[in-house]
């Protein structure tokens, strides 16, 4: 372990970690250029490196890209990566009122803390945690997706019915193209372009960014307020707020680590689950969606913790937790490293050097994030809208096209953006639609596979409703759905009692 620590701390490996974090942060901040793309672009450059050094570079890029998505969420109301969806809910309102610099700093510290928790979990308890992933079958993933969909009530900002309509619309969009099980072609209207379905990145850009861009052009108000007097990074203030929310910070980091262990769940689900728990346990739940610091802390600490958590099944079981993990797994195989239960015994030096390198990259993310974040906020808040709007327009078109070098994605992005802009006028938020679009394939695949297994065993009911993990997830789902009702009745009863007095 000491040798691995010293190996990770060599100047060359530290330089790779620093460069990786900077590149990842910049790429993650650009809408459309996801963490997966950032890792994939760098993979060929690692083939000539020592395996541990190459892994450190890839892990650093991944870490930086997940954090970098917060910039676009906070400053442009467009998640730079799917993992930053929940960050936009409170980050952008903070920027609108002039606290964008504070939001960026808080997201930096929260991401670093969550990343450290995830990396430490990978270092200390990777094999036991990996067994949790093996307990999840198709039915558990189905119920996990349903639990995620129950968070629509949290994302609806008081308009639950409209949120449910948006969620069902997202589920409908997720069924376009070839079915995830069986390959049946659905709702393409004979257009072969639609066989691939609605790609999440163009949809994310269109649903979030295009309405912001149109509103920016249609109004004379400044895009975001710049804090009076130029308060800088506001490090002390950010640390004070995080200390007051320390339980939320720790809880969200643990949630992110656990969700990261589950293959296919990812940072988007982790951020939304942590955000929901933060709102449910908050003394001021009505502040969420209006610029609540706890919302930014929960989302950013959780999505960064999924980086370390996602490496648990990747390294121990050979099951990638997220698309970037799958790319890194391929890079390991090219290097001749066999992943699996014996990896920590046979390749201990390489693995532990990588884990310590991931810890160093997470720590380096703090100065990098503070420097880039302060510059980004100052730049975005000072650029005239006449310049900012066309620049964002060009970037989102490039980002949509770059996913698969497909011009259809640009058309898809514009169409969904125009629809989202009209829907927003009638009170329909983009987040429930995106949530349905992300979780739809997970729910469909889990349900169909679970149904087939249960039907073959002659016990469909037992397959879905008697497994212990499924029962626990169903209980959490019911708690999430019923909690707002209970707290609403409690609040009305308290208000009535005060009026009677």
Coordinates of C-alpha atoms in Angstrom, one line a residue:
X1 CA 0.0 0.0 0.0
X2 CA 2.8 2.4 0.9
X3 CA 4.6 1.5 -2.4
X4 CA 1.4 2.2 -4.3
X5 CA 1.0 5.5 -2.5
X6 CA 4.5 6.6 -3.4
X7 CA 4.1 5.4 -7.0
X8 CA 0.9 7.5 -7.4
X9 CA 2.7 10.5 -5.9
X10 CA 5.5 10.6 -8.5
X11 CA 5.7 13.9 -10.4
X12 CA 4.7 12.2 -13.7
X13 CA 1.5 10.7 -12.2
X14 CA 0.6 13.9 -10.4
X15 CA 1.0 15.8 -13.6
X16 CA -1.3 13.3 -15.4
X17 CA -3.8 13.7 -12.7
X18 CA -3.7 17.5 -12.9
X19 CA -3.9 17.6 -16.7
X20 CA -6.7 15.0 -16.6
X21 CA -8.8 17.0 -14.2
X22 CA -8.4 20.2 -16.1
X23 CA -9.3 18.6 -19.4
X24 CA -12.2 16.7 -17.9
X25 CA -13.6 19.8 -16.2
X26 CA -13.5 21.8 -19.4
X27 CA -15.0 19.1 -21.5
X28 CA -17.7 18.4 -18.9
X29 CA -18.6 22.1 -18.8
X30 CA -19.5 22.1 -22.5
X31 CA -23.1 20.9 -23.2
X32 CA -23.0 17.7 -25.3
X33 CA -19.4 16.8 -24.5
X34 CA -20.1 14.1 -21.8
X35 CA -17.8 12.3 -19.4
X36 CA -18.0 9.2 -21.7
X37 CA -16.7 11.3 -24.7
X38 CA -13.9 12.8 -22.6
X39 CA -12.6 9.4 -21.5
X40 CA -13.0 7.8 -24.9
X41 CA -11.0 10.6 -26.6
X42 CA -8.1 10.1 -24.1
X43 CA -7.9 6.2 -24.2
X44 CA -5.6 5.9 -27.2
X45 CA -3.0 8.2 -25.6
X46 CA -2.8 5.8 -22.6
X47 CA -1.7 2.7 -24.5
X48 CA 1.9 3.7 -24.5
X49 CA 1.9 4.5 -20.7
X50 CA 2.4 2.3 -17.8
X51 CA -1.0 0.7 -16.9
X52 CA -1.3 2.5 -13.6
X53 CA -0.4 5.8 -15.1
X54 CA -2.9 5.4 -17.9
X55 CA -5.6 4.5 -15.4
X56 CA -4.8 7.6 -13.4
X57 CA -5.1 9.8 -16.4
X58 CA -8.5 8.2 -17.4
X59 CA -9.8 8.4 -13.8
X60 CA -8.8 12.0 -13.5
X61 CA -10.6 12.9 -16.8
X62 CA -13.7 11.1 -15.6
X63 CA -13.6 12.8 -12.2
X64 CA -13.1 16.3 -13.7
X65 CA -15.9 15.7 -16.4
X66 CA -18.5 14.8 -13.8
X67 CA -17.7 17.9 -11.8
X68 CA -17.4 20.1 -14.9
X69 CA -21.1 19.5 -15.7
X70 CA -22.0 21.7 -12.7
X71 CA -20.7 24.9 -14.5
X72 CA -23.2 24.7 -17.3
X73 CA -26.0 23.7 -14.8
X74 CA -25.3 26.7 -12.6
X75 CA -24.4 29.4 -15.2
X76 CA -26.5 28.4 -18.2
X77 CA -29.2 26.2 -16.7
X78 CA -28.0 23.4 -19.0
X79 CA -26.5 20.3 -17.4
X80 CA -23.1 19.8 -19.0
X81 CA -23.6 16.1 -18.2
X82 CA -26.6 14.0 -17.2
X83 CA -25.2 13.7 -13.7
X84 CA -25.7 17.4 -13.2
X85 CA -29.4 17.5 -13.8
X86 CA -30.3 18.0 -10.2
X87 CA -27.6 20.7 -9.8
X88 CA -29.5 23.0 -12.2
X89 CA -32.6 22.9 -10.0
X90 CA -31.0 25.2 -7.4
X91 CA -27.7 26.2 -8.9
X92 CA -29.2 28.4 -11.7
X93 CA -31.7 30.2 -9.3
X94 CA -28.6 31.0 -7.1
X95 CA -26.8 32.4 -10.1
X96 CA -29.9 34.4 -11.2
X97 CA -29.9 36.2 -7.8
X98 CA -26.2 36.9 -7.9
X99 CA -24.8 34.0 -6.0
X100 CA -23.4 32.1 -9.0
X101 CA -19.9 32.4 -7.6
X102 CA -21.0 30.9 -4.3
X103 CA -22.8 28.1 -6.1
X104 CA -19.8 27.2 -8.1
X105 CA -17.5 27.1 -5.1
X106 CA -20.0 25.0 -3.1
X107 CA -20.3 22.6 -6.0
X108 CA -16.4 22.3 -6.1
X109 CA -16.1 21.5 -2.4
X110 CA -19.1 19.1 -2.4
X111 CA -17.8 17.3 -5.5
X112 CA -14.4 16.9 -4.0
X113 CA -15.8 15.5 -0.7
X114 CA -18.1 13.1 -2.6
X115 CA -15.3 12.0 -4.8
X116 CA -13.1 11.3 -1.8
X117 CA -15.8 9.2 -0.1
X118 CA -16.3 7.2 -3.3
X119 CA -12.6 6.7 -3.8
X120 CA -12.1 5.7 -0.1
X121 CA -14.9 3.2 -0.4
X122 CA -13.2 1.7 -3.5
X123 CA -9.9 1.5 -1.5
X124 CA -11.3 0.0 1.7
X125 CA -14.4 -2.0 1.1
X126 CA -14.4 -2.8 -2.6
X127 CA -15.0 -6.6 -2.5
X128 CA -17.8 -6.5 0.1
X129 CA -19.5 -3.6 -1.7
X130 CA -19.3 -5.5 -5.0
X131 CA -21.5 -8.3 -3.6
X132 CA -24.3 -5.7 -3.3
X133 CA -24.3 -5.3 -7.1
X134 CA -24.7 -9.1 -7.5
X135 CA -27.9 -9.0 -5.5
X136 CA -29.6 -6.8 -8.1
X137 CA -31.5 -8.6 -10.8
X138 CA -33.9 -7.3 -13.5
X139 CA -36.7 -6.9 -11.0
X140 CA -34.6 -4.8 -8.6
X141 CA -33.6 -2.5 -11.5
X142 CA -37.2 -2.2 -12.5
X143 CA -38.2 -1.1 -9.0
X144 CA -35.1 1.2 -8.8
X145 CA -36.3 2.9 -11.9
X146 CA -39.8 3.2 -10.4
X147 CA -38.3 4.7 -7.3
X148 CA -36.4 7.2 -9.5
X149 CA -39.7 8.1 -11.3
X150 CA -41.3 8.8 -7.9
X151 CA -38.9 11.7 -7.6
X152 CA -41.0 13.5 -10.2
X153 CA -43.0 14.9 -7.3
X154 CA -39.8 16.5 -6.0
X155 CA -38.9 17.9 -9.4
X156 CA -42.4 19.3 -10.2
X157 CA -42.0 22.4 -7.9
X158 CA -45.5 22.2 -6.6
X159 CA -47.2 21.2 -9.9
X160 CA -47.4 17.5 -9.3
X161 CA -49.9 16.7 -12.0
X162 CA -48.0 18.6 -14.7
X163 CA -44.8 16.8 -13.4
X164 CA -46.5 13.4 -13.8
X165 CA -47.6 14.3 -17.3
X166 CA -44.0 15.4 -18.2
X167 CA -42.7 12.1 -16.7
X168 CA -45.1 10.0 -18.8
X169 CA -44.1 12.0 -21.9
X170 CA -40.5 11.2 -21.2
X171 CA -41.3 7.5 -20.8
X172 CA -43.1 7.7 -24.1
X173 CA -40.1 9.3 -25.8
X174 CA -37.9 6.5 -24.4
X175 CA -39.9 3.9 -26.3
X176 CA -39.2 5.3 -29.7
X177 CA -36.9 3.1 -31.8
X178 CA -35.8 -0.5 -31.2
X179 CA -37.0 -2.1 -28.0
X180 CA -34.3 -2.8 -25.4
X181 CA -35.5 -6.4 -25.2
X182 CA -36.6 -8.2 -28.3
X183 CA -35.6 -5.4 -30.8
X184 CA -39.1 -4.6 -31.9
X185 CA -39.3 -1.3 -33.9
X186 CA -41.8 1.2 -32.4
X187 CA -43.1 4.7 -33.2
X188 CA -40.6 5.4 -36.0
X189 CA -43.3 6.1 -38.6
X190 CA -41.2 4.3 -41.2
X191 CA -38.3 6.7 -40.7
X192 CA -35.0 4.7 -40.4
X193 CA -33.4 7.8 -38.7
X194 CA -35.5 7.1 -35.6
X195 CA -34.4 3.5 -35.2
X196 CA -31.8 4.6 -32.7
X197 CA -34.5 6.4 -30.6
X198 CA -34.1 9.7 -28.8
X199 CA -30.5 10.1 -27.8
X200 CA -30.1 11.5 -24.3
X201 CA -27.5 14.1 -25.0
X202 CA -29.3 16.0 -27.8
X203 CA -32.5 15.7 -25.7
X204 CA -30.8 17.1 -22.6
X205 CA -29.4 20.0 -24.5
X206 CA -32.6 20.7 -26.3
X207 CA -34.9 20.4 -23.3
X208 CA -32.7 22.5 -21.0
X209 CA -30.6 24.8 -23.1
X210 CA -32.8 25.9 -26.0
X211 CA -35.5 27.4 -23.7
X212 CA -32.8 29.4 -21.8
X213 CA -31.4 30.6 -25.1
X214 CA -34.8 31.7 -26.4
X215 CA -35.6 33.5 -23.2
X216 CA -32.2 35.1 -23.3
X217 CA -33.0 36.6 -26.7
X218 CA -36.6 37.4 -25.9
X219 CA -36.0 39.5 -22.8
X220 CA -33.8 42.4 -21.9
X221 CA -33.0 41.3 -18.3
X222 CA -29.4 40.2 -17.6
X223 CA -28.8 36.4 -18.0
X224 CA -27.4 36.1 -14.4
X225 CA -26.8 38.8 -11.8
X226 CA -23.2 39.6 -10.9
X227 CA -22.6 39.9 -7.2
X228 CA -22.1 43.5 -6.2
X229 CA -18.5 44.5 -5.6
X230 CA -17.1 41.2 -7.0
X231 CA -17.1 38.9 -4.0
X232 CA -14.6 36.4 -5.6
X233 CA -14.8 32.7 -4.8
X234 CA -16.4 33.2 -1.4
X235 CA -14.5 30.2 0.0
X236 CA -15.1 31.0 3.7
X237 CA -18.8 31.5 3.2
X238 CA -19.0 28.2 1.2
X239 CA -17.2 26.2 3.8
X240 CA -19.4 27.7 6.5
X241 CA -22.6 26.7 4.7
X242 CA -21.2 23.2 4.0
X243 CA -20.4 22.7 7.7
X244 CA -24.0 23.6 8.6
X245 CA -25.1 21.0 6.0
X246 CA -22.5 18.3 7.0
X247 CA -25.1 15.6 7.5
X248 CA -26.6 16.2 4.1
X249 CA -23.1 16.2 2.6
X250 CA -22.1 12.8 4.2
X251 CA -25.5 11.2 3.5
X252 CA -25.5 12.3 -0.2
X253 CA -21.9 11.1 -0.6
X254 CA -22.9 7.6 0.7
X255 CA -26.0 7.6 -1.5
X256 CA -23.8 8.4 -4.5
X257 CA -21.3 5.6 -3.6
X258 CA -24.0 3.0 -3.2
X259 CA -25.9 4.0 -6.4
X260 CA -22.6 4.1 -8.3
X261 CA -22.0 0.5 -7.4
X262 CA -25.2 -0.5 -9.3
X263 CA -24.5 -1.0 -13.0
X264 CA -26.5 1.4 -15.3
X265 CA -27.7 3.6 -12.5
X266 CA -25.1 6.4 -12.8
X267 CA -24.7 9.9 -11.5
X268 CA -28.1 11.2 -12.8
X269 CA -30.0 8.8 -10.6
X270 CA -27.6 9.3 -7.6
X271 CA -28.0 13.1 -7.8
X272 CA -31.8 12.9 -8.0
X273 CA -32.1 10.4 -5.1
X274 CA -29.7 12.5 -2.9
X275 CA -31.6 15.7 -3.8
X276 CA -34.9 14.1 -2.9
X277 CA -33.6 12.9 0.5
X278 CA -32.1 16.4 1.2
X279 CA -35.5 18.0 0.5
X280 CA -37.4 15.4 2.5
X281 CA -35.3 15.9 5.6
X282 CA -34.9 19.7 5.2
X283 CA -36.5 22.1 7.7
X284 CA -37.2 24.4 4.7
X285 CA -38.3 22.0 1.9
X286 CA -40.1 24.8 0.1
X287 CA -36.8 26.6 -0.6
X288 CA -35.7 23.8 -2.9
X289 CA -36.0 24.8 -6.5
X290 CA -35.5 28.4 -5.6
X291 CA -31.8 28.4 -4.8
X292 CA -31.3 26.1 -1.9
X293 CA -27.7 25.5 -1.0
X294 CA -28.5 22.0 0.3
X295 CA -29.8 21.1 -3.2
X296 CA -26.5 21.9 -4.8
X297 CA -24.5 20.1 -2.1
X298 CA -26.7 17.0 -2.3
X299 CA -26.5 16.7 -6.1
X300 CA -22.8 17.4 -6.5
X301 CA -21.5 15.3 -3.7
X302 CA -23.7 12.3 -4.8
X303 CA -22.8 12.4 -8.5
X304 CA -19.0 12.7 -7.8
X305 CA -19.2 9.8 -5.4
X306 CA -20.5 7.6 -8.2
X307 CA -17.0 7.7 -9.8
X308 CA -15.4 5.7 -7.0
X309 CA -18.5 3.6 -6.5
X310 CA -18.7 2.8 -10.2
X311 CA -15.2 1.4 -10.2
X312 CA -16.2 -1.2 -7.5
X313 CA -18.1 -3.6 -9.8
X314 CA -15.9 -2.6 -12.8
X315 CA -12.6 -3.8 -11.1
X316 CA -13.9 -6.5 -8.8
X317 CA -16.6 -8.1 -11.0
X318 CA -15.7 -6.9 -14.5
X319 CA -19.2 -5.3 -14.7
X320 CA -18.9 -1.6 -15.7
X321 CA -21.1 0.6 -13.6
X322 CA -21.3 3.5 -16.1
X323 CA -20.4 4.0 -19.8
X324 CA -17.0 5.7 -18.9
X325 CA -16.3 2.6 -16.7
X326 CA -17.0 0.4 -19.7
X327 CA -14.4 2.4 -21.8
X328 CA -11.9 2.2 -19.0
X329 CA -12.5 -1.6 -18.7
X330 CA -11.7 -1.9 -22.4
X331 CA -8.5 0.0 -21.8
X332 CA -7.5 -2.4 -19.0
X333 CA -8.1 -5.4 -21.3
X334 CA -5.9 -3.8 -24.0
X335 CA -3.2 -3.4 -21.4
X336 CA -3.5 -7.1 -20.6
X337 CA -5.0 -6.7 -17.2
X338 CA -7.7 -9.2 -16.3
X339 CA -10.4 -7.8 -14.0
X340 CA -12.3 -9.9 -11.5
X341 CA -12.2 -11.1 -7.9
X342 CA -8.4 -12.0 -8.2
X343 CA -7.4 -8.6 -9.5
X344 CA -6.6 -7.1 -6.1
X345 CA -4.3 -10.0 -5.4
X346 CA -2.7 -10.5 -8.8
X347 CA -2.4 -6.9 -9.9
X348 CA -2.4 -5.2 -6.5
X349 CA 0.3 -2.7 -7.3
X350 CA -1.4 -1.4 -10.4
X351 CA -4.9 -1.3 -8.8
X352 CA -3.8 0.5 -5.6
X353 CA -1.6 2.9 -7.5
X354 CA -4.7 3.8 -9.6
X355 CA -6.9 4.2 -6.5
X356 CA -4.4 6.5 -4.8
X357 CA -4.1 8.5 -8.0
X358 CA -7.9 8.9 -8.1
X359 CA -7.7 10.3 -4.6
X360 CA -5.0 12.8 -5.6
X361 CA -7.0 13.8 -8.7
X362 CA -10.0 14.5 -6.5
X363 CA -7.9 16.7 -4.2
X364 CA -6.4 18.5 -7.2
X365 CA -10.0 19.2 -8.4
X366 CA -10.4 21.8 -5.6
X367 CA -7.8 24.4 -6.8
X368 CA -8.6 23.6 -10.5
X369 CA -12.4 24.0 -9.8
X370 CA -12.0 27.2 -7.8
X371 CA -9.8 28.8 -10.5
X372 CA -11.9 27.7 -13.5
X373 CA -15.2 28.4 -11.6
X374 CA -14.3 31.9 -10.6
X375 CA -13.2 32.7 -14.2
X376 CA -16.3 31.1 -15.7
X377 CA -18.7 33.0 -13.5
X378 CA -17.0 36.3 -14.0
X379 CA -16.9 35.7 -17.8
X380 CA -20.5 34.5 -18.2
X381 CA -21.9 37.4 -16.0
X382 CA -19.9 40.1 -17.9
X383 CA -20.4 39.0 -21.5
X384 CA -23.3 40.9 -23.3
X385 CA -26.2 38.7 -24.3
X386 CA -25.8 39.8 -27.9
X387 CA -22.4 37.9 -27.8
X388 CA -23.3 35.2 -25.3
X389 CA -26.5 33.9 -27.0
X390 CA -24.9 33.2 -30.4
X391 CA -21.8 31.6 -28.7
X392 CA -24.1 29.2 -26.7
X393 CA -26.1 28.5 -29.9
X394 CA -23.0 27.4 -31.7
X395 CA -21.7 25.3 -28.8
X396 CA -25.0 23.4 -28.4
X397 CA -25.2 22.6 -32.1
X398 CA -21.6 21.3 -32.1
X399 CA -22.3 19.3 -28.9
X400 CA -25.4 17.7 -30.3
X401 CA -23.6 16.8 -33.6
X402 CA -20.4 15.6 -31.9
X403 CA -22.2 12.7 -30.0
X404 CA -22.3 10.5 -33.0
X405 CA -21.4 12.9 -35.9
X406 CA -25.1 12.8 -36.8
X407 CA -26.9 15.9 -38.1
X408 CA -30.2 14.4 -37.2
X409 CA -29.3 14.9 -33.5
X410 CA -29.1 18.7 -34.2
X411 CA -32.6 18.7 -35.6
X412 CA -33.8 16.5 -32.7
X413 CA -32.3 19.0 -30.3
X414 CA -33.9 22.0 -31.9
X415 CA -37.3 20.3 -32.1
X416 CA -37.3 19.2 -28.4
X417 CA -36.0 22.6 -27.4
X418 CA -38.8 24.5 -29.1
X419 CA -41.3 22.1 -27.5
X420 CA -39.8 22.6 -24.1
X421 CA -39.9 26.4 -24.5
X422 CA -43.7 26.2 -25.3
X423 CA -44.3 23.7 -22.5
X424 CA -42.4 25.9 -20.0
X425 CA -44.9 28.7 -20.7
X426 CA -47.7 26.4 -19.5
X427 CA -45.8 25.3 -16.3
X428 CA -44.3 22.1 -17.6
X429 CA -40.7 21.7 -16.3
X430 CA -38.0 19.9 -18.4
X431 CA -36.7 17.8 -15.5
X432 CA -39.6 15.3 -15.2
X433 CA -39.4 14.7 -19.0
X434 CA -35.6 14.1 -18.8
X435 CA -36.1 11.8 -15.8
X436 CA -38.7 9.7 -17.7
X437 CA -36.4 9.6 -20.8
X438 CA -33.4 8.3 -18.7
X439 CA -35.2 5.8 -16.6
X440 CA -37.6 4.5 -19.2
X441 CA -35.2 2.0 -20.8
X442 CA -34.0 0.8 -17.4
X443 CA -37.6 0.2 -16.2
X444 CA -38.6 -1.5 -19.5
X445 CA -35.7 -3.8 -19.6
X446 CA -36.1 -4.8 -15.9
X447 CA -39.9 -5.3 -16.2
X448 CA -39.7 -7.4 -19.4
X449 CA -36.9 -9.6 -18.2
X450 CA -38.5 -10.0 -14.7
X451 CA -41.8 -10.9 -16.3
X452 CA -40.1 -13.5 -18.5
X453 CA -38.3 -15.0 -15.5
X454 CA -41.4 -15.0 -13.3
X455 CA -43.5 -16.5 -16.1
X456 CA -41.0 -19.3 -16.7
X457 CA -41.0 -20.0 -13.0
X458 CA -44.9 -19.8 -12.8
X459 CA -44.8 -17.1 -10.2
X460 CA -44.8 -13.6 -11.6
X461 CA -46.2 -12.0 -8.5
X462 CA -43.5 -13.6 -6.3
X463 CA -40.8 -12.5 -8.7
X464 CA -41.8 -8.8 -8.4
X465 CA -43.1 -8.5 -4.8
X466 CA -41.4 -11.0 -2.6
X467 CA -37.7 -10.4 -3.1
X468 CA -36.1 -8.6 -0.1
X469 CA -34.3 -5.8 -2.0
X470 CA -37.4 -5.2 -4.1
X471 CA -39.5 -4.9 -0.9
X472 CA -37.1 -2.3 0.5
X473 CA -37.1 -0.3 -2.7
X474 CA -40.9 -0.4 -2.8
X475 CA -41.0 0.9 0.8
X476 CA -38.7 3.8 -0.1
X477 CA -40.8 4.6 -3.1
X478 CA -44.0 4.7 -1.0
X479 CA -42.2 6.9 1.6
X480 CA -41.2 9.3 -1.2
X481 CA -44.7 9.5 -2.6
X482 CA -46.5 9.8 0.8
X483 CA -44.0 12.1 2.5
X484 CA -45.2 15.3 0.8
X485 CA -48.8 14.4 1.6
X486 CA -48.0 13.8 5.3
X487 CA -45.9 17.0 5.7
X488 CA -48.6 19.0 3.9
X489 CA -51.3 17.8 6.2
X490 CA -49.0 18.4 9.2
X491 CA -48.3 21.9 8.0
X492 CA -52.0 22.7 7.5
X493 CA -52.9 21.3 10.9
X494 CA -50.2 23.4 12.6
X495 CA -51.4 26.5 10.7
X496 CA -54.9 25.8 11.8
X497 CA -53.9 25.4 15.4
X498 CA -52.0 28.7 15.3
X499 CA -55.0 30.5 13.8
X500 CA -57.3 29.1 16.5
X501 CA -55.0 30.4 19.2

